[in-house]
Amino acid sequence: MLTELANYITFHLLQLAPESAAGHAVQFFVYDTAKILLLLVGIVFIMGIINAYFPVDRLRIYLSNNKLYGLEYFLASAFGAITPFCSCSSVPLFIGFVKGGIPLGVTFAYLITSPLVNEVAIALFAGLFGWKITVIYVSSGILLGMTAGFILGKLNLENYLTDWVRAIQQNAIREEAAFEEAHVPFRDRLPVIAKDAWGIIKGVLPYVLIGIAIGAVMHGYVPQGFFERYLSADNIWAVPLSVILAVPLYSSASGILPVIQVLVAKGIPLGTAIAFMMAVVGLSFPEAMLLKKVMSMKLILTFFGVVTLCIIFSGYIFNIILV
Amino acid sequence: MKTIKILGMGCPSCQATEDVVRQALQQSGKEAAVEKVEDIQEIMKYNVLTTPVLVVDEEIKIKGRVPDVNEVIELL
């Protein structure tokens, strides 16, 4: 149905020739914009509902009171995946976890996955690469959080927390209860959830549209296999290079995902592209700045370093699996 | 007069919460002391995990989301 709409607008209303580069580009833009908008609205809204009802405090109490033999890494990481990406909540959550006596590695697992798997990235992945790749992205994001969290947990980094956070950690208390909001009926919460969802969409929309537009131009005008020469799977440096290039980009750059999709269509290996994407959304300077309040520079660098290595490693694995 | 505190490290949602509180005060005609708490150490004294948080007279009322204007009016 969307294909027909895109065809109608491009070839009928705008009278572009189906074989021309401009025709290809415009058709691509209309189709991708419509599809991604629908997915973005749907997924952001669903995640908003989940998030409004997710008992964060109970999870923390559960994690701090039970011995889980490794399962805690999974729980923290999966929890990071379903909470929306807001760097401003990640610091209070980090401290809340530390305060509850939850090991640093588990806390890191949460902190890594939280921005990595977010509703905007999911919607864009689903729209551009299909559900199979989306599931792979989400599950590997969770796995990556667990792995990197586990490694960081083994490094004994407690001494590199800021002093006041260490004081909190030493006085960690196992809490039994926390403030819970009075139950508000779903009907009353819906407008608030919808408003939040709209806020998120409005925030990323310009970037996404620009991304699709650039992607569309490339789709129409760049010849097949153009980039392959530089970033092909045979080039051993392609993965680390694209990951390191991606770290300084901020996550509003999820808008570049449409560009990446075109790069993949034009010959760049999918694994390299996924690794690039993970580095863009997972690691950012603004996040590092916020974390400075709770961690020493050395800890932040170790944290970023371990995550970067894990992303590079997963990029290689993807390139082997996803051929 | 009630004291309203908005806890949050200065993210867009926290800004939105402040705007909602100001609107609520204007619409209801009531007066309250509004204070923004942006220091993370101060915020953590309230034992919250998600921001923004709305505190009325040292009691947590709403956390982790931007409230609705009418909701805030009821809390005033």
mmCIF file of C-alpha atoms in Angstrom:
data_model
loop_
_atom_site.group_PDB
_atom_site.id
_atom_site.type_symbol
_atom_site.label_atom_id
_atom_site.label_comp_id
_atom_site.label_asym_id
_atom_site.label_seq_id
_atom_site.Cartn_x
_atom_site.Cartn_y
_atom_site.Cartn_z
ATOM 1 C CA MET A 1 0.000 0.000 0.000
ATOM 2 C CA LEU A 2 2.815 2.390 0.892
ATOM 3 C CA THR A 3 4.595 1.449 -2.319
ATOM 4 C CA GLU A 4 1.532 2.421 -4.304
ATOM 5 C CA LEU A 5 1.248 5.699 -2.426
ATOM 6 C CA ALA A 6 4.906 6.477 -3.095
ATOM 7 C CA ASN A 7 4.568 5.516 -6.751
ATOM 8 C CA TYR A 8 1.451 7.621 -7.131
ATOM 9 C CA ILE A 9 3.042 10.728 -5.629
ATOM 10 C CA THR A 10 6.333 10.357 -7.486
ATOM 11 C CA PHE A 11 5.288 9.243 -10.935
ATOM 12 C CA HIS A 12 1.769 10.653 -11.164
ATOM 13 C CA LEU A 13 1.621 13.850 -9.118
ATOM 14 C CA LEU A 14 5.243 14.899 -9.677
ATOM 15 C CA GLN A 15 5.449 13.386 -13.156
ATOM 16 C CA LEU A 16 8.942 11.980 -12.666
ATOM 17 C CA ALA A 17 10.154 9.219 -14.969
ATOM 18 C CA PRO A 18 10.359 5.857 -13.127
ATOM 19 C CA GLU A 19 13.784 5.144 -14.661
ATOM 20 C CA SER A 20 15.392 8.488 -13.796
ATOM 21 C CA ALA A 21 17.687 9.056 -10.812
ATOM 22 C CA ALA A 22 15.356 11.761 -9.519
ATOM 23 C CA GLY A 23 12.408 9.389 -9.793
ATOM 24 C CA HIS A 24 14.262 6.750 -7.790
ATOM 25 C CA ALA A 25 15.295 9.251 -5.148
ATOM 26 C CA VAL A 26 11.864 10.829 -4.664
ATOM 27 C CA GLN A 27 10.033 7.504 -4.636
ATOM 28 C CA PHE A 28 12.503 6.225 -2.041
ATOM 29 C CA PHE A 29 12.071 9.340 0.111
ATOM 30 C CA VAL A 30 8.261 9.243 0.117
ATOM 31 C CA TYR A 31 8.123 5.510 0.777
ATOM 32 C CA ASP A 32 10.701 5.515 3.564
ATOM 33 C CA THR A 33 9.275 8.590 5.258
ATOM 34 C CA ALA A 34 5.756 7.146 5.356
ATOM 35 C CA LYS A 35 6.903 3.755 6.607
ATOM 36 C CA ILE A 36 9.256 5.115 9.254
ATOM 37 C CA LEU A 37 6.726 7.630 10.530
ATOM 38 C CA LEU A 38 4.129 4.891 11.043
ATOM 39 C CA LEU A 39 6.621 2.673 12.872
ATOM 40 C CA LEU A 40 7.996 5.537 14.923
ATOM 41 C CA VAL A 41 4.532 6.525 16.160
ATOM 42 C CA GLY A 42 3.563 2.917 16.925
ATOM 43 C CA ILE A 43 6.742 1.858 18.689
ATOM 44 C CA VAL A 44 7.332 5.044 20.670
ATOM 45 C CA PHE A 45 3.745 4.845 21.901
ATOM 46 C CA ILE A 46 3.958 1.172 22.921
ATOM 47 C CA MET A 47 7.286 1.757 24.686
ATOM 48 C CA GLY A 48 5.697 4.720 26.458
ATOM 49 C CA ILE A 49 2.951 2.480 27.845
ATOM 50 C CA ILE A 50 5.405 -0.228 28.955
ATOM 51 C CA ASN A 51 7.575 2.356 30.576
ATOM 52 C CA ALA A 52 4.717 4.036 32.420
ATOM 53 C CA TYR A 53 3.885 0.747 34.092
ATOM 54 C CA PHE A 54 7.329 -0.741 34.598
ATOM 55 C CA PRO A 55 8.090 -1.107 38.310
ATOM 56 C CA VAL A 56 11.656 0.240 38.357
ATOM 57 C CA ASP A 57 11.811 0.391 42.124
ATOM 58 C CA ARG A 58 10.652 -3.158 42.545
ATOM 59 C CA LEU A 59 13.291 -4.375 40.079
ATOM 60 C CA ARG A 60 15.975 -2.612 42.079
ATOM 61 C CA ILE A 61 14.764 -4.137 45.333
ATOM 62 C CA TYR A 62 14.613 -7.544 43.666
ATOM 63 C CA LEU A 63 18.143 -7.238 42.294
ATOM 64 C CA SER A 64 19.578 -6.094 45.581
ATOM 65 C CA ASN A 65 17.888 -8.763 47.691
ATOM 66 C CA ASN A 66 18.384 -11.881 45.589
ATOM 67 C CA LYS A 67 21.395 -13.900 44.594
ATOM 68 C CA LEU A 68 20.831 -14.666 40.934
ATOM 69 C CA TYR A 69 23.977 -16.415 39.717
ATOM 70 C CA GLY A 70 24.515 -14.261 36.632
ATOM 71 C CA LEU A 71 20.877 -13.744 35.736
ATOM 72 C CA GLU A 72 21.117 -10.272 37.287
ATOM 73 C CA TYR A 73 23.250 -9.151 34.330
ATOM 74 C CA PHE A 74 20.500 -10.187 31.967
ATOM 75 C CA LEU A 75 17.768 -8.523 34.035
ATOM 76 C CA ALA A 76 19.664 -5.230 34.316
ATOM 77 C CA SER A 77 20.517 -5.233 30.625
ATOM 78 C CA ALA A 78 16.984 -6.134 29.490
ATOM 79 C CA PHE A 79 15.648 -3.464 31.782
ATOM 80 C CA GLY A 80 18.000 -0.972 30.152
ATOM 81 C CA ALA A 81 16.550 -1.961 26.790
ATOM 82 C CA ILE A 82 12.960 -1.141 27.701
ATOM 83 C CA THR A 83 13.554 2.114 29.526
ATOM 84 C CA PRO A 84 13.593 5.042 27.163
ATOM 85 C CA PHE A 85 16.828 6.771 26.410
ATOM 86 C CA CYS A 86 17.100 9.816 28.586
ATOM 87 C CA SER A 87 20.625 10.449 29.723
ATOM 88 C CA CYS A 88 19.266 12.551 32.559
ATOM 89 C CA SER A 89 17.657 9.553 34.217
ATOM 90 C CA SER A 90 20.647 7.301 33.804
ATOM 91 C CA VAL A 91 22.676 9.041 36.505
ATOM 92 C CA PRO A 92 19.988 8.893 39.231
ATOM 93 C CA LEU A 93 19.383 5.270 38.281
ATOM 94 C CA PHE A 94 23.085 4.499 38.431
ATOM 95 C CA ILE A 95 23.321 5.900 41.936
ATOM 96 C CA GLY A 96 20.082 4.263 42.966
ATOM 97 C CA PHE A 97 21.521 0.901 41.959
ATOM 98 C CA VAL A 98 24.796 1.552 43.770
ATOM 99 C CA LYS A 99 22.848 2.614 46.833
ATOM 100 C CA GLY A 100 20.868 -0.605 46.770
ATOM 101 C CA GLY A 101 24.102 -2.592 46.963
ATOM 102 C CA ILE A 102 23.823 -3.858 43.401
ATOM 103 C CA PRO A 103 27.294 -4.754 42.038
ATOM 104 C CA LEU A 104 28.958 -2.208 39.783
ATOM 105 C CA GLY A 105 29.120 -4.635 36.839
ATOM 106 C CA VAL A 106 25.357 -5.174 36.904
ATOM 107 C CA THR A 107 24.798 -1.432 37.099
ATOM 108 C CA PHE A 108 27.062 -0.995 34.079
ATOM 109 C CA ALA A 109 25.080 -3.624 32.171
ATOM 110 C CA TYR A 110 22.046 -1.392 32.617
ATOM 111 C CA LEU A 111 23.930 1.775 31.756
ATOM 112 C CA ILE A 112 25.277 0.318 28.499
ATOM 113 C CA THR A 113 22.064 -1.142 27.115
ATOM 114 C CA SER A 114 19.835 1.777 28.075
ATOM 115 C CA PRO A 115 20.901 4.156 25.282
ATOM 116 C CA LEU A 116 21.902 1.332 22.924
ATOM 117 C CA VAL A 117 18.448 -0.180 22.576
ATOM 118 C CA ASN A 118 15.914 2.618 22.452
ATOM 119 C CA GLU A 119 12.533 3.093 20.831
ATOM 120 C CA VAL A 120 13.758 5.420 18.092
ATOM 121 C CA ALA A 121 16.533 3.044 17.043
ATOM 122 C CA ILE A 122 14.103 0.103 17.055
ATOM 123 C CA ALA A 123 11.573 1.931 14.875
ATOM 124 C CA LEU A 124 14.264 2.996 12.422
ATOM 125 C CA PHE A 125 15.818 -0.456 12.249
ATOM 126 C CA ALA A 126 12.441 -2.103 11.687
ATOM 127 C CA GLY A 127 11.548 0.372 8.957
ATOM 128 C CA LEU A 128 14.869 0.276 7.151
ATOM 129 C CA PHE A 129 16.191 -3.252 7.622
ATOM 130 C CA GLY A 130 13.122 -5.331 8.540
ATOM 131 C CA TRP A 131 12.196 -7.206 11.687
ATOM 132 C CA LYS A 132 14.826 -9.927 11.496
ATOM 133 C CA ILE A 133 17.709 -7.462 11.639
ATOM 134 C CA THR A 134 15.857 -5.515 14.340
ATOM 135 C CA VAL A 135 15.601 -8.592 16.552
ATOM 136 C CA ILE A 136 19.302 -9.258 15.970
ATOM 137 C CA TYR A 137 20.151 -5.667 16.876
ATOM 138 C CA VAL A 138 18.073 -5.699 20.066
ATOM 139 C CA SER A 139 19.276 -9.082 21.305
ATOM 140 C CA SER A 140 22.896 -8.328 20.541
ATOM 141 C CA GLY A 141 22.491 -4.966 22.283
ATOM 142 C CA ILE A 142 21.293 -6.761 25.407
ATOM 143 C CA LEU A 143 24.082 -9.338 25.097
ATOM 144 C CA LEU A 144 26.649 -6.604 24.631
ATOM 145 C CA GLY A 145 25.464 -4.831 27.792
ATOM 146 C CA MET A 146 25.727 -8.085 29.734
ATOM 147 C CA THR A 147 29.195 -8.913 28.421
ATOM 148 C CA ALA A 148 30.705 -5.462 28.841
ATOM 149 C CA GLY A 149 29.039 -5.139 32.262
ATOM 150 C CA PHE A 150 30.493 -8.475 33.312
ATOM 151 C CA ILE A 151 34.000 -7.498 32.162
ATOM 152 C CA LEU A 152 33.781 -4.126 33.914
ATOM 153 C CA GLY A 153 32.532 -5.876 37.049
ATOM 154 C CA LYS A 154 35.653 -8.067 37.065
ATOM 155 C CA LEU A 155 37.997 -5.073 36.846
ATOM 156 C CA ASN A 156 37.366 -3.901 40.437
ATOM 157 C CA LEU A 157 36.672 -0.322 39.540
ATOM 158 C CA GLU A 158 34.955 0.696 42.786
ATOM 159 C CA ASN A 159 37.889 2.904 43.763
ATOM 160 C CA TYR A 160 37.387 5.069 40.708
ATOM 161 C CA LEU A 161 33.918 6.226 41.618
ATOM 162 C CA THR A 162 33.685 9.785 42.935
ATOM 163 C CA ASP A 163 34.118 9.979 46.691
ATOM 164 C CA TRP A 164 30.537 10.710 47.581
ATOM 165 C CA VAL A 165 29.301 7.806 45.423
ATOM 166 C CA ARG A 166 31.765 5.492 47.167
ATOM 167 C CA ALA A 167 30.440 6.656 50.504
ATOM 168 C CA ILE A 168 26.954 5.770 49.322
ATOM 169 C CA GLN A 169 28.169 2.386 48.177
ATOM 170 C CA GLN A 170 29.771 1.574 51.504
ATOM 171 C CA ASN A 171 26.574 2.435 53.287
ATOM 172 C CA ALA A 172 24.457 0.482 50.850
ATOM 173 C CA ILE A 173 21.198 -0.566 52.369
ATOM 174 C CA ARG A 174 18.846 -3.261 51.241
ATOM 175 C CA GLU A 175 15.549 -1.546 51.029
ATOM 176 C CA GLU A 176 12.277 -3.316 51.258
ATOM 177 C CA ALA A 177 9.976 -0.668 49.920
ATOM 178 C CA ALA A 178 10.043 2.568 48.021
ATOM 179 C CA PHE A 179 7.558 5.271 47.270
ATOM 180 C CA GLU A 180 5.001 4.106 44.759
ATOM 181 C CA GLU A 181 2.655 6.385 43.015
ATOM 182 C CA ALA A 182 -1.054 5.913 43.665
ATOM 183 C CA HIS A 183 -2.639 3.810 40.967
ATOM 184 C CA VAL A 184 -3.869 5.984 38.130
ATOM 185 C CA PRO A 185 -6.373 4.399 35.709
ATOM 186 C CA PHE A 186 -5.073 3.746 32.197
ATOM 187 C CA ARG A 187 -7.657 6.114 30.714
ATOM 188 C CA ASP A 188 -6.214 9.023 32.694
ATOM 189 C CA ARG A 189 -2.619 8.151 31.931
ATOM 190 C CA LEU A 190 -3.095 7.790 28.209
ATOM 191 C CA PRO A 191 -3.051 11.519 27.368
ATOM 192 C CA VAL A 192 0.195 11.946 29.324
ATOM 193 C CA ILE A 193 1.789 8.959 27.582
ATOM 194 C CA ALA A 194 0.650 10.240 24.191
ATOM 195 C CA LYS A 195 2.062 13.667 24.929
ATOM 196 C CA ASP A 196 5.428 12.199 25.919
ATOM 197 C CA ALA A 197 5.489 10.020 22.822
ATOM 198 C CA TRP A 198 4.776 13.022 20.637
ATOM 199 C CA GLY A 199 7.548 14.945 22.368
ATOM 200 C CA ILE A 200 10.064 12.194 21.540
ATOM 201 C CA ILE A 201 8.928 11.962 17.913
ATOM 202 C CA LYS A 202 8.993 15.717 17.451
ATOM 203 C CA GLY A 203 12.529 15.802 18.815
ATOM 204 C CA VAL A 204 14.000 13.268 16.395
ATOM 205 C CA LEU A 205 11.812 13.943 13.366
ATOM 206 C CA PRO A 206 13.958 16.673 11.756
ATOM 207 C CA TYR A 207 17.083 14.490 11.983
ATOM 208 C CA VAL A 208 15.271 11.465 10.637
ATOM 209 C CA LEU A 209 13.823 13.401 7.697
ATOM 210 C CA ILE A 210 17.204 14.894 6.832
ATOM 211 C CA GLY A 211 18.696 11.414 7.092
ATOM 212 C CA ILE A 212 16.099 9.922 4.755
ATOM 213 C CA ALA A 213 16.570 12.805 2.321
ATOM 214 C CA ILE A 214 20.348 12.287 2.169
ATOM 215 C CA GLY A 215 19.765 8.562 1.874
ATOM 216 C CA ALA A 216 17.300 9.122 -0.938
ATOM 217 C CA VAL A 217 19.718 11.295 -2.906
ATOM 218 C CA MET A 218 22.429 8.682 -2.513
ATOM 219 C CA HIS A 219 19.984 5.962 -3.427
ATOM 220 C CA GLY A 220 19.168 7.715 -6.686
ATOM 221 C CA TYR A 221 22.591 9.033 -7.679
ATOM 222 C CA VAL A 222 25.386 6.914 -6.177
ATOM 223 C CA PRO A 223 26.287 3.868 -8.265
ATOM 224 C CA GLN A 224 26.001 0.346 -6.855
ATOM 225 C CA GLY A 225 29.113 -0.905 -5.057
ATOM 226 C CA PHE A 226 30.634 2.580 -4.790
ATOM 227 C CA PHE A 227 31.492 2.361 -1.082
ATOM 228 C CA GLU A 228 32.380 -1.279 -1.149
ATOM 229 C CA ARG A 229 35.853 -0.437 -2.344
ATOM 230 C CA TYR A 230 36.550 1.395 0.921
ATOM 231 C CA LEU A 231 34.563 -0.452 3.548
ATOM 232 C CA SER A 232 34.203 -3.990 2.285
ATOM 233 C CA ALA A 233 34.234 -7.020 4.583
ATOM 234 C CA ASP A 234 37.733 -7.891 3.367
ATOM 235 C CA ASN A 235 39.082 -4.669 4.769
ATOM 236 C CA ILE A 236 40.052 -5.670 8.301
ATOM 237 C CA TRP A 237 40.157 -2.057 9.504
ATOM 238 C CA ALA A 238 36.652 -1.166 8.360
ATOM 239 C CA VAL A 239 34.921 -2.153 11.621
ATOM 240 C CA PRO A 240 37.210 -0.421 14.144
ATOM 241 C CA LEU A 241 37.467 2.624 11.912
ATOM 242 C CA SER A 242 33.721 3.105 11.601
ATOM 243 C CA VAL A 243 33.208 2.519 15.337
ATOM 244 C CA ILE A 244 35.828 5.073 16.324
ATOM 245 C CA LEU A 245 34.406 7.571 13.859
ATOM 246 C CA ALA A 246 30.957 7.048 15.379
ATOM 247 C CA VAL A 247 31.707 7.682 19.060
ATOM 248 C CA PRO A 248 31.825 11.503 18.837
ATOM 249 C CA LEU A 249 28.453 11.625 17.086
ATOM 250 C CA TYR A 250 25.496 12.286 19.341
ATOM 251 C CA SER A 251 22.476 10.013 19.399
ATOM 252 C CA SER A 252 20.204 12.479 17.602
ATOM 253 C CA ALA A 253 22.341 11.096 14.847
ATOM 254 C CA SER A 254 19.961 8.128 14.824
ATOM 255 C CA GLY A 255 18.909 10.234 11.860
ATOM 256 C CA ILE A 256 21.929 8.874 10.043
ATOM 257 C CA LEU A 257 20.460 5.378 10.113
ATOM 258 C CA PRO A 258 18.630 5.963 6.801
ATOM 259 C CA VAL A 259 21.974 6.944 5.291
ATOM 260 C CA ILE A 260 23.533 3.759 6.611
ATOM 261 C CA GLN A 261 20.756 1.678 5.115
ATOM 262 C CA VAL A 262 21.622 3.081 1.706
ATOM 263 C CA LEU A 263 25.319 2.423 2.365
ATOM 264 C CA VAL A 264 24.437 -1.211 3.075
ATOM 265 C CA ALA A 265 22.329 -1.379 -0.080
ATOM 266 C CA LYS A 266 25.328 -0.003 -1.977
ATOM 267 C CA GLY A 267 27.686 -2.657 -0.684
ATOM 268 C CA ILE A 268 28.864 -1.962 2.887
ATOM 269 C CA PRO A 269 28.678 -5.089 5.087
ATOM 270 C CA LEU A 270 25.762 -5.070 7.508
ATOM 271 C CA GLY A 271 27.944 -5.935 10.504
ATOM 272 C CA THR A 272 30.108 -2.872 9.982
ATOM 273 C CA ALA A 273 26.948 -0.785 9.720
ATOM 274 C CA ILE A 274 25.418 -2.212 12.913
ATOM 275 C CA ALA A 275 28.661 -1.683 14.822
ATOM 276 C CA PHE A 276 28.754 1.914 13.602
ATOM 277 C CA MET A 277 25.160 2.424 14.723
ATOM 278 C CA MET A 278 25.821 0.936 18.165
ATOM 279 C CA ALA A 279 28.760 3.259 18.653
ATOM 280 C CA VAL A 280 26.666 6.266 17.610
ATOM 281 C CA VAL A 281 23.770 5.661 19.992
ATOM 282 C CA GLY A 282 25.599 3.802 22.748
ATOM 283 C CA LEU A 283 28.484 6.128 23.471
ATOM 284 C CA SER A 284 28.287 9.877 23.471
ATOM 285 C CA PHE A 285 30.167 12.815 24.899
ATOM 286 C CA PRO A 286 27.123 14.399 26.584
ATOM 287 C CA GLU A 287 26.627 11.136 28.463
ATOM 288 C CA ALA A 288 30.281 11.126 29.509
ATOM 289 C CA MET A 289 29.869 14.674 30.813
ATOM 290 C CA LEU A 290 26.924 13.642 32.982
ATOM 291 C CA LEU A 291 28.804 10.611 34.262
ATOM 292 C CA LYS A 292 31.660 12.836 35.425
ATOM 293 C CA LYS A 293 29.505 13.602 38.453
ATOM 294 C CA VAL A 294 29.683 10.018 39.599
ATOM 295 C CA MET A 295 32.853 8.597 38.081
ATOM 296 C CA SER A 296 36.474 9.602 37.757
ATOM 297 C CA MET A 297 37.819 10.279 34.280
ATOM 298 C CA LYS A 298 39.757 7.040 34.442
ATOM 299 C CA LEU A 299 36.586 5.050 35.075
ATOM 300 C CA ILE A 300 34.715 6.789 32.264
ATOM 301 C CA LEU A 301 37.566 6.046 29.861
ATOM 302 C CA THR A 302 37.699 2.408 30.964
ATOM 303 C CA PHE A 303 33.931 2.177 30.590
ATOM 304 C CA PHE A 304 33.965 3.682 27.085
ATOM 305 C CA GLY A 305 37.015 1.646 26.137
ATOM 306 C CA VAL A 306 35.529 -1.714 27.133
ATOM 307 C CA VAL A 307 32.227 -0.911 25.407
ATOM 308 C CA THR A 308 34.029 0.249 22.252
ATOM 309 C CA LEU A 309 36.044 -2.988 22.139
ATOM 310 C CA CYS A 310 32.882 -5.055 22.620
ATOM 311 C CA ILE A 311 31.157 -3.173 19.788
ATOM 312 C CA ILE A 312 34.125 -3.682 17.450
ATOM 313 C CA PHE A 313 34.208 -7.362 18.344
ATOM 314 C CA SER A 314 30.471 -7.752 17.715
ATOM 315 C CA GLY A 315 30.897 -5.984 14.371
ATOM 316 C CA TYR A 316 33.321 -8.689 13.256
ATOM 317 C CA ILE A 317 30.966 -11.424 14.460
ATOM 318 C CA PHE A 318 28.054 -9.833 12.567
ATOM 319 C CA ASN A 319 30.099 -9.675 9.404
ATOM 320 C CA ILE A 320 30.798 -13.392 9.716
ATOM 321 C CA ILE A 321 27.218 -14.410 10.586
ATOM 322 C CA LEU A 322 25.179 -12.019 8.449
ATOM 323 C CA VAL A 323 26.415 -12.779 4.984
ATOM 324 C CA MET B 1 2.266 28.667 50.966
ATOM 325 C CA LYS B 2 3.474 25.383 49.571
ATOM 326 C CA THR B 3 7.002 24.638 48.470
ATOM 327 C CA ILE B 4 7.344 22.871 45.170
ATOM 328 C CA LYS B 5 10.605 21.294 44.153
ATOM 329 C CA ILE B 6 11.397 19.958 40.731
ATOM 330 C CA LEU B 7 14.198 17.411 40.768
ATOM 331 C CA GLY B 8 16.143 16.751 37.588
ATOM 332 C CA MET B 9 19.554 17.342 36.113
ATOM 333 C CA GLY B 10 18.333 19.779 33.503
ATOM 334 C CA CYS B 11 17.024 17.464 30.802
ATOM 335 C CA PRO B 12 14.222 18.529 28.441
ATOM 336 C CA SER B 13 11.602 16.635 30.487
ATOM 337 C CA CYS B 14 12.641 18.486 33.639
ATOM 338 C CA GLN B 15 12.311 21.778 31.798
ATOM 339 C CA ALA B 16 8.860 20.719 30.594
ATOM 340 C CA THR B 17 7.864 19.875 34.168
ATOM 341 C CA GLU B 18 8.823 23.334 35.337
ATOM 342 C CA ASP B 19 6.733 24.885 32.573
ATOM 343 C CA VAL B 20 3.748 22.746 33.605
ATOM 344 C CA VAL B 21 4.122 23.829 37.236
ATOM 345 C CA ARG B 22 4.269 27.513 36.262
ATOM 346 C CA GLN B 23 1.175 27.072 34.102
ATOM 347 C CA ALA B 24 -0.668 25.326 36.922
ATOM 348 C CA LEU B 25 0.161 28.175 39.295
ATOM 349 C CA GLN B 26 -1.026 30.735 36.802
ATOM 350 C CA GLN B 27 -4.260 28.914 36.011
ATOM 351 C CA SER B 28 -5.173 28.249 39.629
ATOM 352 C CA GLY B 29 -4.112 31.677 40.862
ATOM 353 C CA LYS B 30 -2.369 30.053 43.822
ATOM 354 C CA GLU B 31 1.084 30.925 45.009
ATOM 355 C CA ALA B 32 3.917 28.568 45.772
ATOM 356 C CA ALA B 33 7.666 28.689 46.082
ATOM 357 C CA VAL B 34 9.077 26.858 43.091
ATOM 358 C CA GLU B 35 12.586 25.530 43.323
ATOM 359 C CA LYS B 36 14.573 23.558 40.811
ATOM 360 C CA VAL B 37 16.970 21.006 42.254
ATOM 361 C CA GLU B 38 19.644 20.167 39.722
ATOM 362 C CA ASP B 39 22.454 18.924 41.928
ATOM 363 C CA ILE B 40 22.615 15.150 41.738
ATOM 364 C CA GLN B 41 23.667 14.796 45.371
ATOM 365 C CA GLU B 42 20.631 16.778 46.478
ATOM 366 C CA ILE B 43 18.393 14.766 44.150
ATOM 367 C CA MET B 44 19.602 11.455 45.523
ATOM 368 C CA LYS B 45 18.554 12.458 49.048
ATOM 369 C CA TYR B 46 15.003 11.844 47.875
ATOM 370 C CA ASN B 47 15.855 8.251 46.968
ATOM 371 C CA VAL B 48 14.414 8.377 43.466
ATOM 372 C CA LEU B 49 15.528 6.435 40.406
ATOM 373 C CA THR B 50 13.866 8.343 37.626
ATOM 374 C CA THR B 51 13.587 12.033 36.920
ATOM 375 C CA PRO B 52 11.858 14.472 36.666
ATOM 376 C CA VAL B 53 10.380 14.341 40.155
ATOM 377 C CA LEU B 54 7.795 16.687 41.609
ATOM 378 C CA VAL B 55 8.073 17.244 45.344
ATOM 379 C CA VAL B 56 5.378 19.183 47.219
ATOM 380 C CA ASP B 57 6.207 20.161 50.780
ATOM 381 C CA GLU B 58 9.023 17.607 50.917
ATOM 382 C CA GLU B 59 6.709 14.825 49.798
ATOM 383 C CA ILE B 60 7.259 13.031 46.478
ATOM 384 C CA LYS B 61 4.138 13.295 44.366
ATOM 385 C CA ILE B 62 5.130 12.436 40.814
ATOM 386 C CA LYS B 63 8.267 10.854 39.461
ATOM 387 C CA GLY B 64 9.721 9.738 36.162
ATOM 388 C CA ARG B 65 7.369 11.641 33.925
ATOM 389 C CA VAL B 66 6.132 15.090 32.986
ATOM 390 C CA PRO B 67 2.856 15.743 34.831
ATOM 391 C CA ASP B 68 -0.318 17.163 33.372
ATOM 392 C CA VAL B 69 -1.342 20.739 34.262
ATOM 393 C CA ASN B 70 -4.598 19.605 35.908
ATOM 394 C CA GLU B 71 -2.751 17.015 37.925
ATOM 395 C CA VAL B 72 -0.449 19.672 39.337
ATOM 396 C CA ILE B 73 -3.373 22.012 40.097
ATOM 397 C CA GLU B 74 -4.882 19.279 42.253
ATOM 398 C CA LEU B 75 -1.629 18.987 44.180
ATOM 399 C CA LEU B 76 -1.402 22.697 44.953
#
